[in-house]
Amino acid sequence: AFLADESDAVARAVADAPTVRGRARVQLGVSAGRVLQQLVLESRAPTEEERTLLARWPGWGATPELFDEDDARYADERAQLKALWTDGEWTAARRTVLNAHYTSRDFAHGIWEALAESGFTIGEVLEPGSGSGNFIGTAPAGMQMVGVEVDPTTARISQLVYPQAKIRIESFADTQLTGDGFDAVVGNVPFSNATLYDPAYNAEKLSMHNHFIVKSLAMTKPGGI
């Protein structure tokens, strides 16, 4: 079952997002960026129509050509986004292109089903590298979701689409554990040979994916999943 406040329209929009191709996908990213800026400026929640549009956005990993300065096909769209963003926001989004390939909702459903079969049906769940929020949007109603997402644009969009979740805008390397940990951790970690500075959880200087796994284990309660 979807989370209680995920509308049918939002669920359909997310399910349809992978079918968007080429220029339409690039333009969808620009539209999502424009809607996000408007919502921030007006300090308001999105309308159902705006939320549905944001839910269709597949993430920057689906539009690497948008960030390729040598690709003249999307010069107009690139200029529009640069006009909307600060230099820092542009750099943050561009940096995520290699890893921002978000998990299919079919796979996310399967993981939630496996957790349910193990007897886990309610609790506080961490998703490091939560991206556009597919695990959050498919979580059963008993889950209290906490996502960690380094790209500020992605994090703000997913927070608007899934307001019932808590999205932390930060690198997972900077995430600090409070309390005795989470009941479960789910997700699809970013794969990279890069090493993140995290003296508390990565003294061994592991690659990014192994670092995420080791830190996720450390942030899981004893007996958690």
PDB file of C-alpha atoms in Angstrom:
ATOM      1  CA  ALA A   1       0.000   0.000   0.000  1.00  0.00           C
ATOM      2  CA  PHE A   2       1.226   3.495  -0.764  1.00  0.00           C
ATOM      3  CA  LEU A   3       1.685   5.979   2.027  1.00  0.00           C
ATOM      4  CA  ALA A   4      -1.600   7.445   3.126  1.00  0.00           C
ATOM      5  CA  ASP A   5      -1.191  10.872   1.525  1.00  0.00           C
ATOM      6  CA  GLU A   6       0.313   9.784  -1.781  1.00  0.00           C
ATOM      7  CA  SER A   7      -2.508  10.477  -4.215  1.00  0.00           C
ATOM      8  CA  ASP A   8      -3.352   8.224  -7.124  1.00  0.00           C
ATOM      9  CA  ALA A   9      -2.292  11.048  -9.455  1.00  0.00           C
ATOM     10  CA  VAL A  10       1.169  11.236  -7.887  1.00  0.00           C
ATOM     11  CA  ALA A  11       1.565   7.456  -7.977  1.00  0.00           C
ATOM     12  CA  ARG A  12       0.632   7.396 -11.673  1.00  0.00           C
ATOM     13  CA  ALA A  13       2.971  10.305 -12.415  1.00  0.00           C
ATOM     14  CA  VAL A  14       5.946   8.550 -10.844  1.00  0.00           C
ATOM     15  CA  ALA A  15       5.109   5.290 -12.598  1.00  0.00           C
ATOM     16  CA  ASP A  16       4.940   7.093 -15.958  1.00  0.00           C
ATOM     17  CA  ALA A  17       8.193   9.042 -15.477  1.00  0.00           C
ATOM     18  CA  PRO A  18      10.524   6.399 -17.015  1.00  0.00           C
ATOM     19  CA  THR A  19       8.599   6.620 -20.301  1.00  0.00           C
ATOM     20  CA  VAL A  20       9.604  10.276 -20.793  1.00  0.00           C
ATOM     21  CA  ARG A  21      12.471  10.495 -23.291  1.00  0.00           C
ATOM     22  CA  GLY A  22      14.896  12.948 -24.899  1.00  0.00           C
ATOM     23  CA  ARG A  23      14.020  16.615 -25.000  1.00  0.00           C
ATOM     24  CA  ALA A  24      10.764  16.054 -23.144  1.00  0.00           C
ATOM     25  CA  ARG A  25      12.712  14.696 -20.174  1.00  0.00           C
ATOM     26  CA  VAL A  26      15.118  17.646 -20.230  1.00  0.00           C
ATOM     27  CA  GLN A  27      12.219  20.097 -20.403  1.00  0.00           C
ATOM     28  CA  LEU A  28      10.535  18.290 -17.533  1.00  0.00           C
ATOM     29  CA  GLY A  29      13.650  18.888 -15.432  1.00  0.00           C
ATOM     30  CA  VAL A  30      13.558  22.595 -16.254  1.00  0.00           C
ATOM     31  CA  SER A  31       9.844  22.768 -15.430  1.00  0.00           C
ATOM     32  CA  ALA A  32      10.423  21.019 -12.101  1.00  0.00           C
ATOM     33  CA  GLY A  33      13.198  23.481 -11.262  1.00  0.00           C
ATOM     34  CA  ARG A  34      10.972  26.417 -12.127  1.00  0.00           C
ATOM     35  CA  VAL A  35       8.048  25.119 -10.030  1.00  0.00           C
ATOM     36  CA  LEU A  36      10.372  24.481  -7.091  1.00  0.00           C
ATOM     37  CA  GLN A  37      11.723  28.026  -7.194  1.00  0.00           C
ATOM     38  CA  GLN A  38       8.207  29.460  -7.349  1.00  0.00           C
ATOM     39  CA  LEU A  39       7.101  27.402  -4.340  1.00  0.00           C
ATOM     40  CA  VAL A  40      10.143  28.495  -2.344  1.00  0.00           C
ATOM     41  CA  LEU A  41       9.623  32.161  -3.228  1.00  0.00           C
ATOM     42  CA  GLU A  42       5.930  31.987  -2.310  1.00  0.00           C
ATOM     43  CA  SER A  43       6.557  29.859   0.814  1.00  0.00           C
ATOM     44  CA  ARG A  44       3.705  27.507   0.053  1.00  0.00           C
ATOM     45  CA  ALA A  45       2.923  23.853  -0.530  1.00  0.00           C
ATOM     46  CA  PRO A  46       2.404  22.669  -4.115  1.00  0.00           C
ATOM     47  CA  THR A  47      -1.022  22.303  -5.634  1.00  0.00           C
ATOM     48  CA  GLU A  48      -2.000  18.797  -6.680  1.00  0.00           C
ATOM     49  CA  GLU A  49      -1.126  19.695 -10.272  1.00  0.00           C
ATOM     50  CA  GLU A  50       2.311  21.014  -9.256  1.00  0.00           C
ATOM     51  CA  ARG A  51       2.956  17.999  -7.043  1.00  0.00           C
ATOM     52  CA  THR A  52       2.087  15.672  -9.925  1.00  0.00           C
ATOM     53  CA  LEU A  53       4.516  17.521 -12.214  1.00  0.00           C
ATOM     54  CA  LEU A  54       7.297  17.297  -9.634  1.00  0.00           C
ATOM     55  CA  ALA A  55       6.603  13.579  -9.182  1.00  0.00           C
ATOM     56  CA  ARG A  56       7.194  12.960 -12.904  1.00  0.00           C
ATOM     57  CA  TRP A  57      10.740  14.364 -12.731  1.00  0.00           C
ATOM     58  CA  PRO A  58      13.117  11.370 -12.979  1.00  0.00           C
ATOM     59  CA  GLY A  59      16.261  12.938 -11.487  1.00  0.00           C
ATOM     60  CA  TRP A  60      19.355  14.508 -12.990  1.00  0.00           C
ATOM     61  CA  GLY A  61      20.966  11.173 -13.793  1.00  0.00           C
ATOM     62  CA  ALA A  62      18.340  10.778 -16.513  1.00  0.00           C
ATOM     63  CA  THR A  63      19.435  14.037 -18.186  1.00  0.00           C
ATOM     64  CA  PRO A  64      23.270  14.094 -18.287  1.00  0.00           C
ATOM     65  CA  GLU A  65      23.170  15.961 -21.599  1.00  0.00           C
ATOM     66  CA  LEU A  66      21.627  18.928 -19.789  1.00  0.00           C
ATOM     67  CA  PHE A  67      24.894  19.434 -17.878  1.00  0.00           C
ATOM     68  CA  ASP A  68      27.205  18.875 -20.853  1.00  0.00           C
ATOM     69  CA  GLU A  69      28.359  22.343 -21.879  1.00  0.00           C
ATOM     70  CA  ASP A  70      29.470  20.952 -25.247  1.00  0.00           C
ATOM     71  CA  ASP A  71      25.987  19.652 -26.109  1.00  0.00           C
ATOM     72  CA  ALA A  72      24.458  22.522 -28.067  1.00  0.00           C
ATOM     73  CA  ARG A  73      21.083  20.771 -28.413  1.00  0.00           C
ATOM     74  CA  TYR A  74      20.075  21.788 -24.909  1.00  0.00           C
ATOM     75  CA  ALA A  75      21.723  25.185 -24.653  1.00  0.00           C
ATOM     76  CA  ASP A  76      18.380  26.941 -24.123  1.00  0.00           C
ATOM     77  CA  GLU A  77      17.271  24.599 -21.340  1.00  0.00           C
ATOM     78  CA  ARG A  78      20.716  24.820 -19.751  1.00  0.00           C
ATOM     79  CA  ALA A  79      20.513  28.621 -19.754  1.00  0.00           C
ATOM     80  CA  GLN A  80      17.045  28.516 -18.194  1.00  0.00           C
ATOM     81  CA  LEU A  81      18.215  26.349 -15.299  1.00  0.00           C
ATOM     82  CA  LYS A  82      21.324  28.448 -14.728  1.00  0.00           C
ATOM     83  CA  ALA A  83      19.098  31.519 -14.527  1.00  0.00           C
ATOM     84  CA  LEU A  84      17.001  29.798 -11.842  1.00  0.00           C
ATOM     85  CA  TRP A  85      19.865  28.474  -9.730  1.00  0.00           C
ATOM     86  CA  THR A  86      22.870  29.750  -7.864  1.00  0.00           C
ATOM     87  CA  ASP A  87      26.286  28.512  -8.991  1.00  0.00           C
ATOM     88  CA  GLY A  88      26.316  26.205  -5.968  1.00  0.00           C
ATOM     89  CA  GLU A  89      22.970  24.636  -6.872  1.00  0.00           C
ATOM     90  CA  TRP A  90      24.098  24.068 -10.459  1.00  0.00           C
ATOM     91  CA  THR A  91      27.338  22.444  -9.296  1.00  0.00           C
ATOM     92  CA  ALA A  92      25.517  20.233  -6.789  1.00  0.00           C
ATOM     93  CA  ALA A  93      23.058  18.987  -9.403  1.00  0.00           C
ATOM     94  CA  ARG A  94      25.776  18.366 -11.992  1.00  0.00           C
ATOM     95  CA  ARG A  95      27.812  16.402  -9.444  1.00  0.00           C
ATOM     96  CA  THR A  96      24.974  13.901  -8.947  1.00  0.00           C
ATOM     97  CA  VAL A  97      24.590  12.963 -12.633  1.00  0.00           C
ATOM     98  CA  LEU A  98      26.729   9.810 -12.379  1.00  0.00           C
ATOM     99  CA  ASN A  99      24.873   8.411  -9.353  1.00  0.00           C
ATOM    100  CA  ALA A 100      21.355   9.808  -9.651  1.00  0.00           C
ATOM    101  CA  HIS A 101      19.798   6.782 -11.339  1.00  0.00           C
ATOM    102  CA  TYR A 102      16.879   6.042  -9.123  1.00  0.00           C
ATOM    103  CA  THR A 103      15.494   2.637  -8.272  1.00  0.00           C
ATOM    104  CA  SER A 104      12.448   1.357 -10.128  1.00  0.00           C
ATOM    105  CA  ARG A 105       9.317   1.385  -7.992  1.00  0.00           C
ATOM    106  CA  ASP A 106       8.867  -2.292  -8.862  1.00  0.00           C
ATOM    107  CA  PHE A 107      12.123  -3.080  -7.056  1.00  0.00           C
ATOM    108  CA  ALA A 108      11.181  -0.797  -4.163  1.00  0.00           C
ATOM    109  CA  HIS A 109       7.826  -2.589  -3.819  1.00  0.00           C
ATOM    110  CA  GLY A 110       9.674  -5.910  -3.735  1.00  0.00           C
ATOM    111  CA  ILE A 111      11.939  -4.774  -0.915  1.00  0.00           C
ATOM    112  CA  TRP A 112       9.013  -3.526   1.152  1.00  0.00           C
ATOM    113  CA  GLU A 113       7.229  -6.835   0.554  1.00  0.00           C
ATOM    114  CA  ALA A 114      10.319  -8.734   1.732  1.00  0.00           C
ATOM    115  CA  LEU A 115      10.430  -6.622   4.902  1.00  0.00           C
ATOM    116  CA  ALA A 116       6.741  -7.319   5.541  1.00  0.00           C
ATOM    117  CA  GLU A 117       7.307 -11.045   5.075  1.00  0.00           C
ATOM    118  CA  SER A 118      10.069 -10.859   7.691  1.00  0.00           C
ATOM    119  CA  GLY A 119       7.578  -9.348  10.122  1.00  0.00           C
ATOM    120  CA  PHE A 120       8.664  -5.714   9.843  1.00  0.00           C
ATOM    121  CA  THR A 121       5.567  -3.583   9.233  1.00  0.00           C
ATOM    122  CA  ILE A 122       6.056  -0.443  11.310  1.00  0.00           C
ATOM    123  CA  GLY A 123       9.000   1.660  12.450  1.00  0.00           C
ATOM    124  CA  GLU A 124      11.480   4.427  11.667  1.00  0.00           C
ATOM    125  CA  VAL A 125      13.325   3.768   8.421  1.00  0.00           C
ATOM    126  CA  LEU A 126      16.415   5.495   7.028  1.00  0.00           C
ATOM    127  CA  GLU A 127      17.150   5.814   3.327  1.00  0.00           C
ATOM    128  CA  PRO A 128      20.650   7.190   2.628  1.00  0.00           C
ATOM    129  CA  GLY A 129      20.809   8.726  -0.836  1.00  0.00           C
ATOM    130  CA  SER A 130      17.021   8.995  -1.102  1.00  0.00           C
ATOM    131  CA  GLY A 131      16.988  10.773  -4.478  1.00  0.00           C
ATOM    132  CA  SER A 132      13.575  11.481  -5.948  1.00  0.00           C
ATOM    133  CA  GLY A 133      11.880   9.340  -3.297  1.00  0.00           C
ATOM    134  CA  ASN A 134      10.747   6.075  -4.876  1.00  0.00           C
ATOM    135  CA  PHE A 135      11.339   4.064  -1.695  1.00  0.00           C
ATOM    136  CA  ILE A 136       9.526   6.758   0.276  1.00  0.00           C
ATOM    137  CA  GLY A 137       6.563   6.822  -2.100  1.00  0.00           C
ATOM    138  CA  THR A 138       6.136   3.050  -1.992  1.00  0.00           C
ATOM    139  CA  ALA A 139       6.586   2.660   1.769  1.00  0.00           C
ATOM    140  CA  PRO A 140       3.675   1.117   3.697  1.00  0.00           C
ATOM    141  CA  ALA A 141       1.734   3.527   5.874  1.00  0.00           C
ATOM    142  CA  GLY A 142       3.386   2.288   9.091  1.00  0.00           C
ATOM    143  CA  MET A 143       6.835   3.499   8.089  1.00  0.00           C
ATOM    144  CA  GLN A 144       8.282   6.785   9.360  1.00  0.00           C
ATOM    145  CA  MET A 145      10.711   7.663   6.574  1.00  0.00           C
ATOM    146  CA  VAL A 146      13.910   9.690   6.938  1.00  0.00           C
ATOM    147  CA  GLY A 147      15.762  10.353   3.686  1.00  0.00           C
ATOM    148  CA  VAL A 148      19.255  11.800   3.221  1.00  0.00           C
ATOM    149  CA  GLU A 149      19.952  13.525  -0.113  1.00  0.00           C
ATOM    150  CA  VAL A 150      22.999  15.635  -0.967  1.00  0.00           C
ATOM    151  CA  ASP A 151      21.563  17.541  -3.954  1.00  0.00           C
ATOM    152  CA  PRO A 152      19.432  20.414  -2.588  1.00  0.00           C
ATOM    153  CA  THR A 153      17.134  20.565  -5.618  1.00  0.00           C
ATOM    154  CA  THR A 154      16.430  16.827  -5.527  1.00  0.00           C
ATOM    155  CA  ALA A 155      15.898  16.892  -1.763  1.00  0.00           C
ATOM    156  CA  ARG A 156      13.450  19.815  -1.902  1.00  0.00           C
ATOM    157  CA  ILE A 157      11.476  18.258  -4.746  1.00  0.00           C
ATOM    158  CA  SER A 158      11.135  14.931  -2.941  1.00  0.00           C
ATOM    159  CA  GLN A 159      10.118  16.727   0.271  1.00  0.00           C
ATOM    160  CA  LEU A 160       7.345  18.534  -1.607  1.00  0.00           C
ATOM    161  CA  VAL A 161       6.141  15.339  -3.284  1.00  0.00           C
ATOM    162  CA  TYR A 162       6.278  13.359  -0.020  1.00  0.00           C
ATOM    163  CA  PRO A 163       5.639  15.870   2.788  1.00  0.00           C
ATOM    164  CA  GLN A 164       4.999  13.079   5.317  1.00  0.00           C
ATOM    165  CA  ALA A 165       8.702  12.117   5.190  1.00  0.00           C
ATOM    166  CA  LYS A 166      11.678  13.931   6.675  1.00  0.00           C
ATOM    167  CA  ILE A 167      14.333  14.719   4.047  1.00  0.00           C
ATOM    168  CA  ARG A 168      17.740  15.816   5.308  1.00  0.00           C
ATOM    169  CA  ILE A 169      19.666  17.928   2.788  1.00  0.00           C
ATOM    170  CA  GLU A 170      23.214  16.790   3.408  1.00  0.00           C
ATOM    171  CA  SER A 171      25.899  14.350   2.379  1.00  0.00           C
ATOM    172  CA  PHE A 172      25.474  10.988   4.096  1.00  0.00           C
ATOM    173  CA  ALA A 173      29.077  11.489   5.213  1.00  0.00           C
ATOM    174  CA  ASP A 174      27.809  14.353   7.406  1.00  0.00           C
ATOM    175  CA  THR A 175      24.803  12.492   8.836  1.00  0.00           C
ATOM    176  CA  GLN A 176      25.064  11.951  12.582  1.00  0.00           C
ATOM    177  CA  LEU A 177      23.200   9.281  14.508  1.00  0.00           C
ATOM    178  CA  THR A 178      20.765  10.404  17.172  1.00  0.00           C
ATOM    179  CA  GLY A 179      19.302   7.953  19.651  1.00  0.00           C
ATOM    180  CA  ASP A 180      19.991   4.243  19.270  1.00  0.00           C
ATOM    181  CA  GLY A 181      19.456   4.072  15.525  1.00  0.00           C
ATOM    182  CA  PHE A 182      16.809   3.157  12.974  1.00  0.00           C
ATOM    183  CA  ASP A 183      14.544   0.136  12.930  1.00  0.00           C
ATOM    184  CA  ALA A 184      15.491  -0.502   9.306  1.00  0.00           C
ATOM    185  CA  VAL A 185      17.554   0.948   6.476  1.00  0.00           C
ATOM    186  CA  VAL A 186      16.511   0.636   2.829  1.00  0.00           C
ATOM    187  CA  GLY A 187      17.844   2.027  -0.399  1.00  0.00           C
ATOM    188  CA  ASN A 188      20.097   1.742  -3.395  1.00  0.00           C
ATOM    189  CA  VAL A 189      23.467   3.192  -2.454  1.00  0.00           C
ATOM    190  CA  PRO A 190      25.472   5.331  -4.919  1.00  0.00           C
ATOM    191  CA  PHE A 191      28.274   3.342  -6.530  1.00  0.00           C
ATOM    192  CA  SER A 192      31.612   5.105  -6.917  1.00  0.00           C
ATOM    193  CA  ASN A 193      35.300   4.550  -6.208  1.00  0.00           C
ATOM    194  CA  ALA A 194      35.397   8.038  -4.679  1.00  0.00           C
ATOM    195  CA  THR A 195      36.091   8.260  -0.945  1.00  0.00           C
ATOM    196  CA  LEU A 196      34.057  10.570   1.287  1.00  0.00           C
ATOM    197  CA  TYR A 197      35.593  12.220   4.348  1.00  0.00           C
ATOM    198  CA  ASP A 198      33.806  10.753   7.357  1.00  0.00           C
ATOM    199  CA  PRO A 199      36.200  10.130  10.275  1.00  0.00           C
ATOM    200  CA  ALA A 200      33.447   8.681  12.458  1.00  0.00           C
ATOM    201  CA  TYR A 201      32.257   6.030  10.001  1.00  0.00           C
ATOM    202  CA  ASN A 202      34.897   5.794   7.270  1.00  0.00           C
ATOM    203  CA  ALA A 203      38.305   5.740   8.911  1.00  0.00           C
ATOM    204  CA  GLU A 204      39.224   2.917   6.516  1.00  0.00           C
ATOM    205  CA  LYS A 205      38.605   5.244   3.532  1.00  0.00           C
ATOM    206  CA  LEU A 206      36.258   2.828   1.819  1.00  0.00           C
ATOM    207  CA  SER A 207      34.744   3.460  -1.601  1.00  0.00           C
ATOM    208  CA  MET A 208      31.469   5.363  -1.527  1.00  0.00           C
ATOM    209  CA  HIS A 209      29.168   2.345  -1.852  1.00  0.00           C
ATOM    210  CA  ASN A 210      30.967   0.342   0.833  1.00  0.00           C
ATOM    211  CA  HIS A 211      31.053   3.393   3.092  1.00  0.00           C
ATOM    212  CA  PHE A 212      27.279   3.798   2.715  1.00  0.00           C
ATOM    213  CA  ILE A 213      26.706   0.128   3.566  1.00  0.00           C
ATOM    214  CA  VAL A 214      28.997   0.145   6.605  1.00  0.00           C
ATOM    215  CA  LYS A 215      27.508   3.384   7.935  1.00  0.00           C
ATOM    216  CA  SER A 216      23.964   2.125   7.311  1.00  0.00           C
ATOM    217  CA  LEU A 217      24.734  -0.968   9.397  1.00  0.00           C
ATOM    218  CA  ALA A 218      26.117   1.232  12.170  1.00  0.00           C
ATOM    219  CA  MET A 219      22.944   3.320  12.142  1.00  0.00           C
ATOM    220  CA  THR A 220      20.636   0.313  12.410  1.00  0.00           C
ATOM    221  CA  LYS A 221      19.346  -0.643  15.861  1.00  0.00           C
ATOM    222  CA  PRO A 222      20.409  -3.976  17.316  1.00  0.00           C
ATOM    223  CA  GLY A 223      17.955  -6.467  15.869  1.00  0.00           C
ATOM    224  CA  GLY A 224      17.048  -4.089  13.037  1.00  0.00           C
ATOM    225  CA  ILE A 225      17.127  -4.834   9.315  1.00  0.00           C
TER     226      ILE A 225
END
